[in-house]
Short mmCIF file of C-alpha atoms and ligand atoms in Angstrom, two decimals:
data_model
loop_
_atom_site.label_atom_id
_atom_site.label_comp_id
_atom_site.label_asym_id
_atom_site.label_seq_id
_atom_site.Cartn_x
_atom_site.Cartn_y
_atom_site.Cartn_z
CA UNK A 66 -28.50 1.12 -17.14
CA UNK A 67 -25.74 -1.31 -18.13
CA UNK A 68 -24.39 -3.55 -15.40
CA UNK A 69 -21.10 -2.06 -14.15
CA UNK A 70 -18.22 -4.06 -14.53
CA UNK A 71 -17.17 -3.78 -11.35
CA UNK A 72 -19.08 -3.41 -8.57
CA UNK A 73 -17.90 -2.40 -4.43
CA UNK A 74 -20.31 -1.80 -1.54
CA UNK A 75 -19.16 -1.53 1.54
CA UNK A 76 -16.18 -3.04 0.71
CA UNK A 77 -13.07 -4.02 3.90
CA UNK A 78 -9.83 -5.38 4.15
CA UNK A 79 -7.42 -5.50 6.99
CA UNK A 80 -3.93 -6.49 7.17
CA UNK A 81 -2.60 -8.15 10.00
CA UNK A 82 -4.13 -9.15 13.55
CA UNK A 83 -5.03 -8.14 16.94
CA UNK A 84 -2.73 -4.71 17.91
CA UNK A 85 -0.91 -4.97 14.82
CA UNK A 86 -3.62 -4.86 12.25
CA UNK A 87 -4.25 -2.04 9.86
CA UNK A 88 -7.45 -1.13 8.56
CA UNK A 89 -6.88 -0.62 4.63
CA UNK A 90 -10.34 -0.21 3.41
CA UNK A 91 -12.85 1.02 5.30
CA UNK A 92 -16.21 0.49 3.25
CA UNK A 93 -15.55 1.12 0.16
CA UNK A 94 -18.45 2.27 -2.54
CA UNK A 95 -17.29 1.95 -6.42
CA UNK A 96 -18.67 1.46 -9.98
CA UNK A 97 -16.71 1.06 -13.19
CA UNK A 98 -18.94 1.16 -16.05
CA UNK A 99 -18.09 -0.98 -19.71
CA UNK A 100 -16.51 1.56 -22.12
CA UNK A 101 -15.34 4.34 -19.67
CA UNK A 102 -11.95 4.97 -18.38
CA UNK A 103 -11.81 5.91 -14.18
CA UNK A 104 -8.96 7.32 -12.86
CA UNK A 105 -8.58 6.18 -8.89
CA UNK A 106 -6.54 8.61 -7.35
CA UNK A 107 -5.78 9.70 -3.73
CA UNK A 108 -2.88 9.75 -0.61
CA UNK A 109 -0.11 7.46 -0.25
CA UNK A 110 -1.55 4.72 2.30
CA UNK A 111 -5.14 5.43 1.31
CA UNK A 112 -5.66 2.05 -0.17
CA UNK A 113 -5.96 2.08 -3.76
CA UNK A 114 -3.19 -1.06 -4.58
CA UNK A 115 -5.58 -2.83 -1.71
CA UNK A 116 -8.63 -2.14 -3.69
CA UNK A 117 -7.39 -2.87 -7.25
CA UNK A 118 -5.82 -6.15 -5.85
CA UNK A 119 -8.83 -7.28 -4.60
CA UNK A 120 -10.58 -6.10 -7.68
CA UNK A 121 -8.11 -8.02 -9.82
CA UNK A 122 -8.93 -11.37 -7.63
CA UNK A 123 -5.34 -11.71 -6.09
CA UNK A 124 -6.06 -10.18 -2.63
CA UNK A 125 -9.32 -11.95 -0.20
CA UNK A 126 -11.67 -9.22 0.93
CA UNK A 127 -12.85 -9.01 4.25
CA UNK A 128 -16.40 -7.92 4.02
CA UNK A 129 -18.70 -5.88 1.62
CA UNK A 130 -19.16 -6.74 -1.58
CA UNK A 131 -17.11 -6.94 -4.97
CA UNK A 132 -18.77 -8.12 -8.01
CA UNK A 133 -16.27 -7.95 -11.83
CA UNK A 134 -17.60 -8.70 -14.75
CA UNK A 135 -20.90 -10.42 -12.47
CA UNK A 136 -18.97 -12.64 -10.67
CA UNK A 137 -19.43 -12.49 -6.75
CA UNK A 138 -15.69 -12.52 -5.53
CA UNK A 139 -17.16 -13.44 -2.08
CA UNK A 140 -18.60 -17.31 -3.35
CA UNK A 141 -15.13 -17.54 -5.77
CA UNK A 142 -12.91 -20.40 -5.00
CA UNK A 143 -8.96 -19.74 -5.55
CA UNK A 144 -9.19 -21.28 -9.38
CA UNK A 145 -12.46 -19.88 -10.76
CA UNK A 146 -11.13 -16.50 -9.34
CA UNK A 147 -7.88 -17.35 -11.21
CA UNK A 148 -9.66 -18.09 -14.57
CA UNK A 149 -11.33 -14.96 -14.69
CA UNK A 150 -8.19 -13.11 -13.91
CA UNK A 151 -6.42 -14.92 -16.60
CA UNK A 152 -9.19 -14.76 -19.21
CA UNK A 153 -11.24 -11.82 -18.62
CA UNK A 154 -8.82 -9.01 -16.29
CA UNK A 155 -6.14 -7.47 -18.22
CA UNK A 156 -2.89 -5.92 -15.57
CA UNK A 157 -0.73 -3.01 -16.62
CA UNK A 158 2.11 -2.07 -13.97
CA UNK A 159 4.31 0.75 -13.35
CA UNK A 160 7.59 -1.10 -14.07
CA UNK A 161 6.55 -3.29 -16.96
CA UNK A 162 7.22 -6.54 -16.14
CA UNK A 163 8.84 -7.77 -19.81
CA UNK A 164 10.94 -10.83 -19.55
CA UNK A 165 14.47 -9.40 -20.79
CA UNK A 166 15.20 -12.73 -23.09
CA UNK A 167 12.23 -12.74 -25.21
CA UNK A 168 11.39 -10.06 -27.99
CA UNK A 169 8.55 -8.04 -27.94
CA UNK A 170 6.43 -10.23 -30.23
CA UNK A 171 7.14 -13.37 -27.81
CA UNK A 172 6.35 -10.77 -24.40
CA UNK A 173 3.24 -10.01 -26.00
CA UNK A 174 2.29 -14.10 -27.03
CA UNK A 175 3.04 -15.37 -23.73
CA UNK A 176 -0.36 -14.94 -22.03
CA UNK A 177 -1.85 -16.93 -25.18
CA UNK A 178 0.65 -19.56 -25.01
CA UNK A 179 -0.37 -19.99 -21.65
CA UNK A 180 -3.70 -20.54 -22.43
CA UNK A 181 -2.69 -23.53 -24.75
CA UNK A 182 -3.29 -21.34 -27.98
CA UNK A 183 -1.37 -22.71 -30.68
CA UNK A 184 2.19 -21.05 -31.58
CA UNK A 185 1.03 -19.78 -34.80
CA UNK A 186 -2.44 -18.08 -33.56
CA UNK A 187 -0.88 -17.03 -31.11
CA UNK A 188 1.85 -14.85 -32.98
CA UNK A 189 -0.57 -13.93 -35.48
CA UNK A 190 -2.57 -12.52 -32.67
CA UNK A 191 0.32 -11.52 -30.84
CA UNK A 192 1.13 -9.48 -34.05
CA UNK A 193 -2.08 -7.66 -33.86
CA UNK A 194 -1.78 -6.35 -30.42
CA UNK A 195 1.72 -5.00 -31.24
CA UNK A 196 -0.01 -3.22 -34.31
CA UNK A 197 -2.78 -1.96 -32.63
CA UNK A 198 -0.26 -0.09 -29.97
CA UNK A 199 1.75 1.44 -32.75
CA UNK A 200 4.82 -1.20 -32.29
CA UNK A 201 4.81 -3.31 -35.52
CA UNK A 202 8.35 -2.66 -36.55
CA UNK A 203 9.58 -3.68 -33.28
CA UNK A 204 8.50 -6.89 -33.02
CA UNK A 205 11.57 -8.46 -32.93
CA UNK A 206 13.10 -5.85 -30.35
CA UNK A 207 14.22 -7.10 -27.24
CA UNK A 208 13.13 -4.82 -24.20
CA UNK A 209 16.62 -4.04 -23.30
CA UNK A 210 16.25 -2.17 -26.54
CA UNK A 211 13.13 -0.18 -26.33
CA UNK A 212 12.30 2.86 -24.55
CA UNK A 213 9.89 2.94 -21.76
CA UNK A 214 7.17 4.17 -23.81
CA UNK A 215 7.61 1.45 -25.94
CA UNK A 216 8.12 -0.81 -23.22
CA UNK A 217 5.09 0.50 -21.62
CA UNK A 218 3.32 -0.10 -25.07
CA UNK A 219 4.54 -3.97 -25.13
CA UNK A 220 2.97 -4.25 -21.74
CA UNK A 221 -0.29 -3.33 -22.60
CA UNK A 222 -0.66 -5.27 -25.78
CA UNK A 223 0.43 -8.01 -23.58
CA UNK A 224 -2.54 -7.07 -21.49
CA UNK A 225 -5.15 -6.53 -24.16
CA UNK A 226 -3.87 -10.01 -25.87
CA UNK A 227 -6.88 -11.82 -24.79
CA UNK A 228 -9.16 -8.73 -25.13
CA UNK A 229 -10.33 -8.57 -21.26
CA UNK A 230 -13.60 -7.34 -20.64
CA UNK A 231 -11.33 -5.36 -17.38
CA UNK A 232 -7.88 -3.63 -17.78
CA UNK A 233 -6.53 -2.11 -14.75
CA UNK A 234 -3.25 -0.05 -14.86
CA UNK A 235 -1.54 0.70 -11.76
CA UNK A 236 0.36 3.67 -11.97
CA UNK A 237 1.08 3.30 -15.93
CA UNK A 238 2.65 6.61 -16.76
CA UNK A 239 4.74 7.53 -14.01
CA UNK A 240 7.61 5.97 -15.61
CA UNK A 241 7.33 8.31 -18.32
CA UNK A 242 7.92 11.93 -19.29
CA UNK A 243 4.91 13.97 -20.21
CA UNK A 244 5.35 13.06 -24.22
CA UNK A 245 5.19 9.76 -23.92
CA UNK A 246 2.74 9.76 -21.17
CA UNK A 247 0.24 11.20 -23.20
CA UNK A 248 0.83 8.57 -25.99
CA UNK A 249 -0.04 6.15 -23.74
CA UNK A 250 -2.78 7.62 -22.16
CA UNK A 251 -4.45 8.29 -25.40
CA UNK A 252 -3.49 4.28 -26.42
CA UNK A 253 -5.55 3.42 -23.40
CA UNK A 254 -8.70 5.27 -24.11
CA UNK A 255 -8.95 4.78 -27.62
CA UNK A 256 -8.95 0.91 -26.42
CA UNK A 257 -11.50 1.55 -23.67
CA UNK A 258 -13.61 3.15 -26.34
CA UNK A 259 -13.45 0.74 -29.52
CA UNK A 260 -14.43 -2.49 -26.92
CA UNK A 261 -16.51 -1.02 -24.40
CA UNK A 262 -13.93 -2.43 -22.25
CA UNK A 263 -13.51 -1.18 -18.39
CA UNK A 264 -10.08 0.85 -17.64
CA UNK A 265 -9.36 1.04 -13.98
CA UNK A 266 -6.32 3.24 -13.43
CA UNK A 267 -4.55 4.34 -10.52
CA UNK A 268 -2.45 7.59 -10.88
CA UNK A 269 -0.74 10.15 -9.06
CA UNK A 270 0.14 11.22 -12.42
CA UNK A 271 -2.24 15.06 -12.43
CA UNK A 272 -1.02 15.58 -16.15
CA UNK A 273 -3.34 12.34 -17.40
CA UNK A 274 -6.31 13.72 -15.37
CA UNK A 275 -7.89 14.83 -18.48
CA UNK A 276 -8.05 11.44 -20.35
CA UNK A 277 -10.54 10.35 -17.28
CA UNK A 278 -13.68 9.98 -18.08
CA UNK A 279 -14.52 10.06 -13.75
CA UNK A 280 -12.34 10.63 -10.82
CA UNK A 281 -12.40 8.67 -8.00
CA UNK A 282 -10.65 9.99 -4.98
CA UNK A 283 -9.99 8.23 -1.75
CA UNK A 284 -8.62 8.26 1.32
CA UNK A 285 -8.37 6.71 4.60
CA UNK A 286 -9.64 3.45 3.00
CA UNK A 287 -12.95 5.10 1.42
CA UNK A 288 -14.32 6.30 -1.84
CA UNK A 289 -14.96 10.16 -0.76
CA UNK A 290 -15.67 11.52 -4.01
CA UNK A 291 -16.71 10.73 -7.87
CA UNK A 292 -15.96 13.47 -10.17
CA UNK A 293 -17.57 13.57 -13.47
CA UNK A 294 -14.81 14.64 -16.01
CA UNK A 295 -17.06 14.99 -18.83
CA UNK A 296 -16.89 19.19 -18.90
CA UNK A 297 -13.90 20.49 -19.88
CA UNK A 298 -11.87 22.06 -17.17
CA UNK A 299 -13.88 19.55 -14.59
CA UNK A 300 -10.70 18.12 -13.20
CA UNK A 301 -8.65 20.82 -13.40
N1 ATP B 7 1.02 -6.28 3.00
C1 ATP B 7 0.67 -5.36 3.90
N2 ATP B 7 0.78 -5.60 5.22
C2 ATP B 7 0.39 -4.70 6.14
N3 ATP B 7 -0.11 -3.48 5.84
C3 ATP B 7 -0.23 -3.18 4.54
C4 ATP B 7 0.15 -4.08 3.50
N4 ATP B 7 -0.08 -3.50 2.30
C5 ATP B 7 -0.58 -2.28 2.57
N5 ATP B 7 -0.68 -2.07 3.92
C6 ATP B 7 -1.23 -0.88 4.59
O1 ATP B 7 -2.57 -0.70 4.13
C7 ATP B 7 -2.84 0.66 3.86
C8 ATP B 7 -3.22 0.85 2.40
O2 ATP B 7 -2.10 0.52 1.59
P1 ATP B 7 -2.12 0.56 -0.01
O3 ATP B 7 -0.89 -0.07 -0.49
O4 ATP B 7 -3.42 -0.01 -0.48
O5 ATP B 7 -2.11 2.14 -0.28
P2 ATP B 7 -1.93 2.96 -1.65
O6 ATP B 7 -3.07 3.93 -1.71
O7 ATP B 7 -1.78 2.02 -2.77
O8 ATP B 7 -0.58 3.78 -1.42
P3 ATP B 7 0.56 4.25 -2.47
O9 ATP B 7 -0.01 5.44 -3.19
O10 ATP B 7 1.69 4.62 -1.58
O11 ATP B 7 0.85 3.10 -3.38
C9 ATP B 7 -1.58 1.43 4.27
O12 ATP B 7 -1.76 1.87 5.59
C10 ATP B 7 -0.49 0.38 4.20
O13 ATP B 7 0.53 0.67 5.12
MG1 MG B 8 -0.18 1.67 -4.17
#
């Protein structure tokens, strides 16, 4: 069996100290394989921003263990965890997170640019992400001018720029009506599929439970169930 992109056992964080601190995972137990899309989904509180922070190297775990893309988070110092976030983790947000001044072309070139790639690779590239999310004809739009779908678009060719091995989305369609949810749903797993890249995304969003390929649920800072959404009507 292929190694797992990412890889929990046991996994705990806590916030704060002494009387005050909260528990926010609790030992938690996760795979996400290359090429398949899991959908994390559970309770308000449950955890699952702590977990995909941690996943996406910006949050210290307690204990347990998290390996992405084979690297042991645990024996990471604070720059080799931020090279592989910057060169290997793609990060898709609820609210976007486009910088109003620059077009959707320049949005979409900025993670290159800040990896030193030159200008002109770097739009040419750029220009192939915004193709490959059905946007080419806006490339010049500013985000004030495009509709969250689109904007939602922008965001992930901004994510996929660099073609991570890891793309986690953090609540990516709740934003958006049903339509356009869809759209982007369907966006995501075609690029899961074509890279045998790993989508991690957390939803509350029941109408995109059918574009999952599993289903993790948690709560109370545990993994409490997988569900295998290969037969139809599985996650219903
Ligand atoms: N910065 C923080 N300081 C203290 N406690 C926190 C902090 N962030 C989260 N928590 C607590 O940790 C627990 C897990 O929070 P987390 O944000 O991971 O939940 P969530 O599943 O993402 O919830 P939601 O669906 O509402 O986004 C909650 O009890 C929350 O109150
Ligand atoms: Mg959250």
């Amino acid at each position: 069996m292929e190694r797992p992109a990412v890889r929990c056992r046991g996994l705990t964080k806590h916030y704060g100290e002494g009387e005050a601190s909260v528990p926010a995972l609790q030992g938690v137990d996760l795979d996400v394989r290359p090429g398949e899309l899991l959908m994390l989904v559970g309770p308000s509180g449950c955890g699952k921003t702590t977990l995909v922070s941690i996943i996406t190297t910006v949050l210290d775990q307690d204990g347990g263990e998290c390996e992405v893309l084979g690297h042991d988070m645990r024996v990471m110092g604070e720059r080799e965890r931020a090279r592989l976030r910057n060169e290997a983790i793609g990060i898709v947000f609820q609210s976007f997170h486009l910088l109003p001044a620059l077009s959707a072309l320049d949005n979409v070139a900025v993670p290159l640019l800040l990896a030193h790639v030159p200008r002109a690779e770097a739009e040419t590239r750029a220009r192939r992400a915004l193709d490959s999310v059905g946007l080419g004809t806006r490339r010049d739009a500013l985000p004030a001018r495009l509709s969250g779908g689109e904007s939602q678009r922008v965001a992930i060719a901004r994510a996929l720029v660099r073609e991570p091995k890891l793309l986690v989305c953090d609540e990516p369609t709740s934003n958006l009506d049903a339509s356009t949810g869809h759209t982007v749903m369907e966006m995501l797993r075609d690029v899961a599929k074509a890279s045998d890249r790993a989508l991690l995304v957390v939803t509350h969003d029941s109408r995109i439970f059918d574009f999952a390929d599993r289903i993790a649920r948690m709560e109370d800072g545990r993994v409490v169930e997988v569900t295998d959404n290969m037969q139809p009507g599985a996650a219903a």
